[in-house]
Amino acid sequence: MYTVKMSQTVTQRPWVVIPTYNERQNIGQLIDGLLALPVPNLMILVVDDHSPDSTGEKVQSYKDTDRVHLLDTGARIGFGASYQRGFDYAVEHKASAIIHMDADLSHDPVAVPDLIAGLADADVVIGSRYTNGISIVNWPMIRLFISLGANAYARIVTGLTARDTTSGFRAWRSDALTKTNYQAMKVDGYGFLIAMLFAAHRNGSSIAEVPIVFTERQAGKSKMSKRIMFESFLLVLKLRLNPPARS
Ligand SMILES: Nc1nc2c(ncn2[C@@H]2O[C@H](COP(=O)(O)OP(=O)(O)OP(=O)(O)O)[C@@H](O)[C@H]2O)c(=O)[nH]1
Ligand SMILES: [Mg+2]
């Protein structure tokens, strides 16, 4: 049973951080879904890499609600660097918890309260595609094999026990997030997500998983490249050989 005091502290000021590049077709539906949640104090930060499709302008159309913030990075700084900027922003705004998720509606906002509730018992909660069998809608078989293989590889090499080490849908207690020293990580894409989880594991943060249903994007284009996948493969080896110092 959750202790009321603990969950109240964490739920006081949660921020959702969403990196975007050309997500104009998706971002409105995502923001609407988040604003409709029974979490009235949930704050939303979109970190947009100055998308040419004017994703930023779409976010700005929500300026009447002070719950939606836009951080325009001014150029394509990348997924990992956008998260670094976004986390800094949320921490500066005294976030009690930080949730991060993709903009392409693969991550259903309806799961956000479950992730936040999980923080009563854990420092990090992963929205996991692989804790309840396999909960993925509309993925080609090859994509599933690559994801399962990447997860098995990351677990074996790093010693992480989570089933879904590359999920981009997670909730963090602010102190656990800060303790990862995420600013120092110089990796992009899935590698950034694995590095953060590994740092949390090394710091002794408790990591839990709650099942989510992941749905393949319907609109817009994927930005994750083979280069990013290869970099992530190398990063996992580097983490094993040269782990970050414990804090
Ligand atoms: N700010 C910023 N966001 C990015 C960048 N690349 C990807 N994103 C965002 O990161 C999230 C995940 O990217 P996706 O392209 O959906 O990657 P993915 O989910 O691994 O791949 P798919 O399943 O094929 O869509 C989305 O919200 C993207 O808009 C980038 O260079 N900068
Ligand atoms: Mg996606």
mmCIF file of C-alpha atoms and ligand atoms in Angstrom:
data_model
loop_
_atom_site.group_PDB
_atom_site.id
_atom_site.type_symbol
_atom_site.label_atom_id
_atom_site.label_comp_id
_atom_site.label_asym_id
_atom_site.label_seq_id
_atom_site.Cartn_x
_atom_site.Cartn_y
_atom_site.Cartn_z
ATOM 1 C CA MET A 1 0.000 0.000 0.000
ATOM 2 C CA TYR A 2 1.389 3.435 -0.888
ATOM 3 C CA THR A 3 2.063 5.821 1.940
ATOM 4 C CA VAL A 4 -0.040 8.907 1.297
ATOM 5 C CA LYS A 5 2.708 11.298 2.296
ATOM 6 C CA MET A 6 5.191 9.870 -0.190
ATOM 7 C CA SER A 7 2.850 9.842 -3.170
ATOM 8 C CA GLN A 8 1.586 13.338 -2.415
ATOM 9 C CA THR A 9 5.130 14.664 -2.540
ATOM 10 C CA VAL A 10 5.844 13.040 -5.869
ATOM 11 C CA THR A 11 2.540 14.016 -7.440
ATOM 12 C CA GLN A 12 2.783 17.626 -6.302
ATOM 13 C CA ARG A 13 4.373 18.977 -9.470
ATOM 14 C CA PRO A 14 4.876 16.354 -12.213
ATOM 15 C CA TRP A 15 6.263 17.464 -15.579
ATOM 16 C CA VAL A 16 5.985 15.541 -18.837
ATOM 17 C CA VAL A 17 8.928 16.146 -21.182
ATOM 18 C CA ILE A 18 8.401 15.378 -24.881
ATOM 19 C CA PRO A 19 11.144 15.736 -27.525
ATOM 20 C CA THR A 20 9.864 16.535 -31.007
ATOM 21 C CA TYR A 21 11.090 16.775 -34.538
ATOM 22 C CA ASN A 22 8.397 17.168 -37.207
ATOM 23 C CA GLU A 23 5.483 15.920 -35.115
ATOM 24 C CA ARG A 24 2.886 18.512 -36.098
ATOM 25 C CA GLN A 25 0.421 15.791 -37.051
ATOM 26 C CA ASN A 26 0.656 14.130 -33.625
ATOM 27 C CA ILE A 27 1.480 16.739 -31.010
ATOM 28 C CA GLY A 28 -2.002 18.279 -30.709
ATOM 29 C CA GLN A 29 -3.658 14.941 -29.991
ATOM 30 C CA LEU A 30 -0.973 14.097 -27.435
ATOM 31 C CA ILE A 31 -1.295 17.427 -25.599
ATOM 32 C CA ASP A 32 -5.099 17.137 -25.595
ATOM 33 C CA GLY A 33 -4.803 13.629 -24.131
ATOM 34 C CA LEU A 34 -2.434 14.818 -21.407
ATOM 35 C CA LEU A 35 -4.578 17.844 -20.508
ATOM 36 C CA ALA A 36 -7.626 15.581 -20.196
ATOM 37 C CA LEU A 37 -6.003 13.305 -17.603
ATOM 38 C CA PRO A 38 -7.264 13.410 -14.029
ATOM 39 C CA VAL A 39 -3.906 14.935 -13.008
ATOM 40 C CA PRO A 40 -4.809 18.641 -12.901
ATOM 41 C CA ASN A 41 -1.345 19.820 -11.911
ATOM 42 C CA LEU A 42 0.465 17.949 -14.701
ATOM 43 C CA MET A 43 2.813 20.281 -16.594
ATOM 44 C CA ILE A 44 3.795 19.648 -20.215
ATOM 45 C CA LEU A 45 7.086 20.624 -21.846
ATOM 46 C CA VAL A 46 7.683 20.067 -25.556
ATOM 47 C CA VAL A 47 11.354 20.312 -26.531
ATOM 48 C CA ASP A 48 11.264 21.012 -30.235
ATOM 49 C CA ASP A 49 14.326 21.034 -32.489
ATOM 50 C CA HIS A 50 12.966 23.963 -34.487
ATOM 51 C CA SER A 51 10.949 21.556 -36.661
ATOM 52 C CA PRO A 52 10.454 22.754 -40.232
ATOM 53 C CA ASP A 53 6.865 21.443 -40.160
ATOM 54 C CA SER A 54 6.066 24.092 -37.479
ATOM 55 C CA THR A 55 5.435 21.671 -34.614
ATOM 56 C CA GLY A 56 6.459 24.557 -32.343
ATOM 57 C CA GLU A 57 3.690 26.819 -33.621
ATOM 58 C CA LYS A 58 1.163 24.104 -32.946
ATOM 59 C CA VAL A 59 2.412 23.874 -29.345
ATOM 60 C CA GLN A 60 2.253 27.646 -29.023
ATOM 61 C CA SER A 61 -1.407 27.575 -29.985
ATOM 62 C CA TYR A 62 -1.932 26.208 -26.444
ATOM 63 C CA LYS A 63 -0.538 29.372 -24.912
ATOM 64 C CA ASP A 64 -3.837 30.059 -23.116
ATOM 65 C CA THR A 65 -3.074 27.229 -20.767
ATOM 66 C CA ASP A 66 -0.071 27.890 -18.584
ATOM 67 C CA ARG A 67 0.388 24.127 -18.293
ATOM 68 C CA VAL A 68 1.879 23.779 -21.799
ATOM 69 C CA HIS A 69 5.438 25.014 -22.327
ATOM 70 C CA LEU A 70 7.557 25.055 -25.469
ATOM 71 C CA LEU A 71 11.334 24.958 -25.476
ATOM 72 C CA ASP A 72 12.523 25.670 -29.014
ATOM 73 C CA THR A 73 16.170 24.627 -29.201
ATOM 74 C CA GLY A 74 16.686 26.729 -32.345
ATOM 75 C CA ALA A 75 18.338 23.930 -34.360
ATOM 76 C CA ARG A 76 18.499 20.147 -34.718
ATOM 77 C CA ILE A 77 20.443 19.298 -31.569
ATOM 78 C CA GLY A 78 19.146 15.695 -31.447
ATOM 79 C CA PHE A 79 17.100 13.439 -29.196
ATOM 80 C CA GLY A 80 19.554 13.028 -26.300
ATOM 81 C CA ALA A 81 20.540 16.706 -26.200
ATOM 82 C CA SER A 82 16.863 17.725 -26.327
ATOM 83 C CA TYR A 83 16.158 15.533 -23.333
ATOM 84 C CA GLN A 84 19.082 17.089 -21.476
ATOM 85 C CA ARG A 85 17.706 20.580 -22.125
ATOM 86 C CA GLY A 86 14.174 19.494 -21.216
ATOM 87 C CA PHE A 87 15.189 17.813 -17.968
ATOM 88 C CA ASP A 88 17.155 20.914 -16.944
ATOM 89 C CA TYR A 89 14.069 23.027 -17.616
ATOM 90 C CA ALA A 90 11.775 20.771 -15.566
ATOM 91 C CA VAL A 91 14.256 20.587 -12.677
ATOM 92 C CA GLU A 92 14.636 24.394 -12.720
ATOM 93 C CA HIS A 93 10.839 24.612 -12.546
ATOM 94 C CA LYS A 94 10.929 22.478 -9.385
ATOM 95 C CA ALA A 95 9.397 19.335 -10.877
ATOM 96 C CA SER A 96 8.636 16.719 -8.224
ATOM 97 C CA ALA A 97 8.564 14.000 -10.856
ATOM 98 C CA ILE A 98 9.533 13.894 -14.510
ATOM 99 C CA ILE A 99 7.824 11.718 -17.072
ATOM 100 C CA HIS A 100 9.237 11.418 -20.575
ATOM 101 C CA MET A 101 7.535 10.065 -23.654
ATOM 102 C CA ASP A 102 7.498 10.131 -27.458
ATOM 103 C CA ALA A 103 5.244 12.523 -29.344
ATOM 104 C CA ASP A 104 4.128 10.088 -32.040
ATOM 105 C CA LEU A 105 1.245 8.583 -30.001
ATOM 106 C CA SER A 106 3.119 5.290 -29.598
ATOM 107 C CA HIS A 107 2.939 6.065 -25.882
ATOM 108 C CA ASP A 108 -0.647 6.449 -24.728
ATOM 109 C CA PRO A 109 -1.081 9.391 -22.320
ATOM 110 C CA VAL A 110 -3.672 7.329 -20.454
ATOM 111 C CA ALA A 111 -0.782 5.347 -18.911
ATOM 112 C CA VAL A 112 0.793 8.450 -17.329
ATOM 113 C CA PRO A 113 -1.135 8.211 -14.004
ATOM 114 C CA ASP A 114 0.010 4.572 -13.632
ATOM 115 C CA LEU A 115 3.611 5.583 -14.097
ATOM 116 C CA ILE A 116 3.288 8.392 -11.563
ATOM 117 C CA ALA A 117 1.551 6.073 -9.070
ATOM 118 C CA GLY A 118 4.440 3.635 -9.423
ATOM 119 C CA LEU A 119 6.794 6.294 -8.048
ATOM 120 C CA ALA A 120 5.319 5.710 -4.606
ATOM 121 C CA ASP A 121 7.330 2.492 -4.516
ATOM 122 C CA ALA A 122 10.227 3.131 -6.881
ATOM 123 C CA ASP A 123 12.618 5.867 -7.978
ATOM 124 C CA VAL A 124 12.156 5.091 -11.661
ATOM 125 C CA VAL A 125 9.143 3.522 -13.354
ATOM 126 C CA ILE A 126 9.433 2.180 -16.892
ATOM 127 C CA GLY A 127 6.400 1.973 -19.158
ATOM 128 C CA SER A 128 7.262 -1.489 -20.401
ATOM 129 C CA ARG A 129 6.321 -3.277 -23.602
ATOM 130 C CA TYR A 130 7.650 -6.585 -22.311
ATOM 131 C CA THR A 131 6.395 -7.168 -18.766
ATOM 132 C CA ASN A 132 3.007 -8.473 -19.808
ATOM 133 C CA GLY A 133 4.028 -10.753 -22.647
ATOM 134 C CA ILE A 134 4.578 -8.495 -25.656
ATOM 135 C CA SER A 135 2.289 -5.454 -25.841
ATOM 136 C CA ILE A 136 3.023 -3.906 -29.193
ATOM 137 C CA VAL A 137 0.478 -3.073 -31.864
ATOM 138 C CA ASN A 138 1.345 -2.953 -35.573
ATOM 139 C CA TRP A 139 5.054 -3.717 -35.559
ATOM 140 C CA PRO A 140 6.534 -5.802 -38.345
ATOM 141 C CA MET A 141 8.143 -9.017 -37.034
ATOM 142 C CA ILE A 142 11.656 -7.801 -37.909
ATOM 143 C CA ARG A 143 11.240 -4.681 -35.786
ATOM 144 C CA LEU A 144 10.098 -6.777 -32.842
ATOM 145 C CA PHE A 145 13.103 -9.106 -33.172
ATOM 146 C CA ILE A 146 15.503 -6.158 -33.268
ATOM 147 C CA SER A 147 13.916 -4.623 -30.164
ATOM 148 C CA LEU A 148 13.849 -7.905 -28.226
ATOM 149 C CA GLY A 149 17.439 -8.622 -29.280
ATOM 150 C CA ALA A 150 18.603 -5.141 -28.241
ATOM 151 C CA ASN A 151 16.923 -5.521 -24.870
ATOM 152 C CA ALA A 152 18.406 -8.977 -24.230
ATOM 153 C CA TYR A 153 21.849 -7.720 -25.251
ATOM 154 C CA ALA A 154 21.624 -4.635 -23.011
ATOM 155 C CA ARG A 155 20.498 -6.744 -20.054
ATOM 156 C CA ILE A 156 23.202 -9.366 -20.438
ATOM 157 C CA VAL A 157 26.044 -6.912 -20.977
ATOM 158 C CA THR A 158 25.086 -4.294 -18.361
ATOM 159 C CA GLY A 159 23.423 -6.457 -15.702
ATOM 160 C CA LEU A 160 20.214 -4.410 -15.860
ATOM 161 C CA THR A 161 17.254 -6.564 -14.888
ATOM 162 C CA ALA A 162 14.428 -4.489 -16.434
ATOM 163 C CA ARG A 163 12.673 -6.214 -19.348
ATOM 164 C CA ASP A 164 12.402 -3.006 -21.392
ATOM 165 C CA THR A 165 15.662 -1.065 -21.196
ATOM 166 C CA THR A 166 15.039 1.041 -24.313
ATOM 167 C CA SER A 167 11.546 2.286 -23.560
ATOM 168 C CA GLY A 168 11.263 6.052 -23.963
ATOM 169 C CA PHE A 169 8.248 6.144 -21.636
ATOM 170 C CA ARG A 170 9.398 6.489 -18.038
ATOM 171 C CA ALA A 171 8.699 8.377 -14.822
ATOM 172 C CA TRP A 172 11.423 9.523 -12.468
ATOM 173 C CA ARG A 173 11.541 10.981 -9.024
ATOM 174 C CA SER A 174 13.367 14.256 -9.572
ATOM 175 C CA ASP A 175 16.219 13.403 -7.226
ATOM 176 C CA ALA A 176 16.802 10.064 -8.980
ATOM 177 C CA LEU A 177 16.866 11.811 -12.353
ATOM 178 C CA THR A 178 19.361 14.409 -11.151
ATOM 179 C CA LYS A 179 21.553 11.696 -9.635
ATOM 180 C CA THR A 180 22.041 10.069 -13.053
ATOM 181 C CA ASN A 181 24.204 13.031 -14.032
ATOM 182 C CA TYR A 182 22.366 13.019 -17.363
ATOM 183 C CA GLN A 183 24.009 16.299 -18.456
ATOM 184 C CA ALA A 184 27.334 14.510 -18.880
ATOM 185 C CA MET A 185 25.980 11.842 -21.275
ATOM 186 C CA LYS A 186 27.100 12.350 -24.831
ATOM 187 C CA VAL A 187 24.935 9.787 -26.599
ATOM 188 C CA ASP A 188 21.851 9.988 -28.715
ATOM 189 C CA GLY A 189 18.713 7.920 -29.217
ATOM 190 C CA TYR A 190 18.268 4.577 -27.465
ATOM 191 C CA GLY A 191 21.821 4.828 -26.143
ATOM 192 C CA PHE A 192 20.835 7.846 -24.075
ATOM 193 C CA LEU A 193 17.898 5.944 -22.589
ATOM 194 C CA ILE A 194 20.065 2.923 -21.724
ATOM 195 C CA ALA A 195 22.810 5.124 -20.245
ATOM 196 C CA MET A 196 20.305 6.846 -17.971
ATOM 197 C CA LEU A 197 18.862 3.576 -16.746
ATOM 198 C CA PHE A 198 22.321 2.140 -16.170
ATOM 199 C CA ALA A 199 23.330 5.211 -14.154
ATOM 200 C CA ALA A 200 20.182 4.843 -12.016
ATOM 201 C CA HIS A 201 20.987 1.156 -11.459
ATOM 202 C CA ARG A 202 24.582 1.966 -10.437
ATOM 203 C CA ASN A 203 23.348 4.632 -8.030
ATOM 204 C CA GLY A 204 21.135 2.143 -6.248
ATOM 205 C CA SER A 205 17.881 3.755 -7.433
ATOM 206 C CA SER A 206 14.958 1.338 -7.386
ATOM 207 C CA ILE A 207 13.579 0.564 -10.835
ATOM 208 C CA ALA A 208 10.065 -0.771 -11.454
ATOM 209 C CA GLU A 209 8.099 -1.538 -14.610
ATOM 210 C CA VAL A 210 4.430 -1.114 -15.377
ATOM 211 C CA PRO A 211 2.935 -2.648 -18.501
ATOM 212 C CA ILE A 212 1.958 -0.357 -21.371
ATOM 213 C CA VAL A 213 0.567 -0.990 -24.828
ATOM 214 C CA PHE A 214 2.867 0.484 -27.478
ATOM 215 C CA THR A 215 1.282 1.364 -30.818
ATOM 216 C CA GLU A 216 3.338 1.991 -33.952
ATOM 217 C CA ARG A 217 3.128 5.577 -35.164
ATOM 218 C CA GLN A 218 0.323 6.283 -37.640
ATOM 219 C CA ALA A 219 1.448 9.717 -38.851
ATOM 220 C CA GLY A 220 4.810 11.339 -39.490
ATOM 221 C CA LYS A 221 8.149 9.647 -40.016
ATOM 222 C CA SER A 222 10.451 7.678 -37.725
ATOM 223 C CA LYS A 223 13.757 9.430 -36.980
ATOM 224 C CA MET A 224 15.667 6.586 -35.391
ATOM 225 C CA SER A 225 18.402 5.630 -37.815
ATOM 226 C CA LYS A 226 20.671 2.615 -38.219
ATOM 227 C CA ARG A 227 23.533 4.868 -37.117
ATOM 228 C CA ILE A 228 21.800 5.537 -33.804
ATOM 229 C CA MET A 229 21.146 1.818 -33.322
ATOM 230 C CA PHE A 230 24.798 1.011 -34.006
ATOM 231 C CA GLU A 231 25.978 3.748 -31.625
ATOM 232 C CA SER A 232 23.711 2.314 -28.947
ATOM 233 C CA PHE A 233 25.214 -1.138 -29.505
ATOM 234 C CA LEU A 234 28.718 0.263 -28.912
ATOM 235 C CA LEU A 235 27.586 2.340 -25.962
ATOM 236 C CA VAL A 236 26.364 -0.731 -24.086
ATOM 237 C CA LEU A 237 29.847 -2.260 -24.379
ATOM 238 C CA LYS A 238 31.417 1.010 -23.233
ATOM 239 C CA LEU A 239 29.108 1.147 -20.205
ATOM 240 C CA ARG A 240 30.238 -2.341 -19.245
ATOM 241 C CA LEU A 241 33.939 -1.626 -19.726
ATOM 242 C CA ASN A 242 33.942 1.879 -18.274
ATOM 243 C CA PRO A 243 30.913 2.366 -16.026
ATOM 244 C CA PRO A 244 30.120 5.869 -14.737
ATOM 245 C CA ALA A 245 31.235 6.639 -11.189
ATOM 246 C CA ARG A 246 28.598 5.989 -8.531
ATOM 247 C CA SER A 247 27.264 9.128 -6.880
HETATM 248 N N1 LIG B 1 13.987 17.246 -30.323
HETATM 249 C C1 LIG B 1 14.189 16.146 -31.051
HETATM 250 N N2 LIG B 1 13.283 15.136 -30.973
HETATM 251 C C2 LIG B 1 13.513 14.029 -31.725
HETATM 252 C C3 LIG B 1 14.638 13.890 -32.571
HETATM 253 N N3 LIG B 1 14.574 12.665 -33.178
HETATM 254 C C4 LIG B 1 13.452 12.080 -32.703
HETATM 255 N N4 LIG B 1 12.797 12.896 -31.847
HETATM 256 C C5 LIG B 1 11.552 12.652 -31.130
HETATM 257 O O1 LIG B 1 11.766 11.538 -30.298
HETATM 258 C C6 LIG B 1 10.594 10.736 -30.236
HETATM 259 C C7 LIG B 1 10.928 9.315 -30.714
HETATM 260 O O2 LIG B 1 11.322 9.367 -32.085
HETATM 261 P P1 LIG B 1 10.762 8.331 -33.185
HETATM 262 O O3 LIG B 1 11.174 8.794 -34.538
HETATM 263 O O4 LIG B 1 9.316 8.124 -32.960
HETATM 264 O O5 LIG B 1 11.599 7.070 -32.832
HETATM 265 P P2 LIG B 1 11.106 5.637 -32.502
HETATM 266 O O6 LIG B 1 9.823 5.708 -31.705
HETATM 267 O O7 LIG B 1 12.230 4.902 -31.908
HETATM 268 O O8 LIG B 1 10.848 5.069 -33.939
HETATM 269 P P3 LIG B 1 9.456 4.687 -34.627
HETATM 270 O O9 LIG B 1 8.816 3.632 -33.781
HETATM 271 O O10 LIG B 1 9.851 4.166 -35.941
HETATM 272 O O11 LIG B 1 8.606 5.905 -34.684
HETATM 273 C C8 LIG B 1 9.552 11.447 -31.092
HETATM 274 O O12 LIG B 1 8.767 12.277 -30.273
HETATM 275 C C9 LIG B 1 10.414 12.274 -32.042
HETATM 276 O O13 LIG B 1 9.761 13.415 -32.564
HETATM 277 C C10 LIG B 1 15.569 14.982 -32.641
HETATM 278 O O14 LIG B 1 16.578 14.951 -33.346
HETATM 279 N N5 LIG B 1 15.286 16.064 -31.865
HETATM 280 MG MG MG B 2 8.201 6.432 -32.499
#
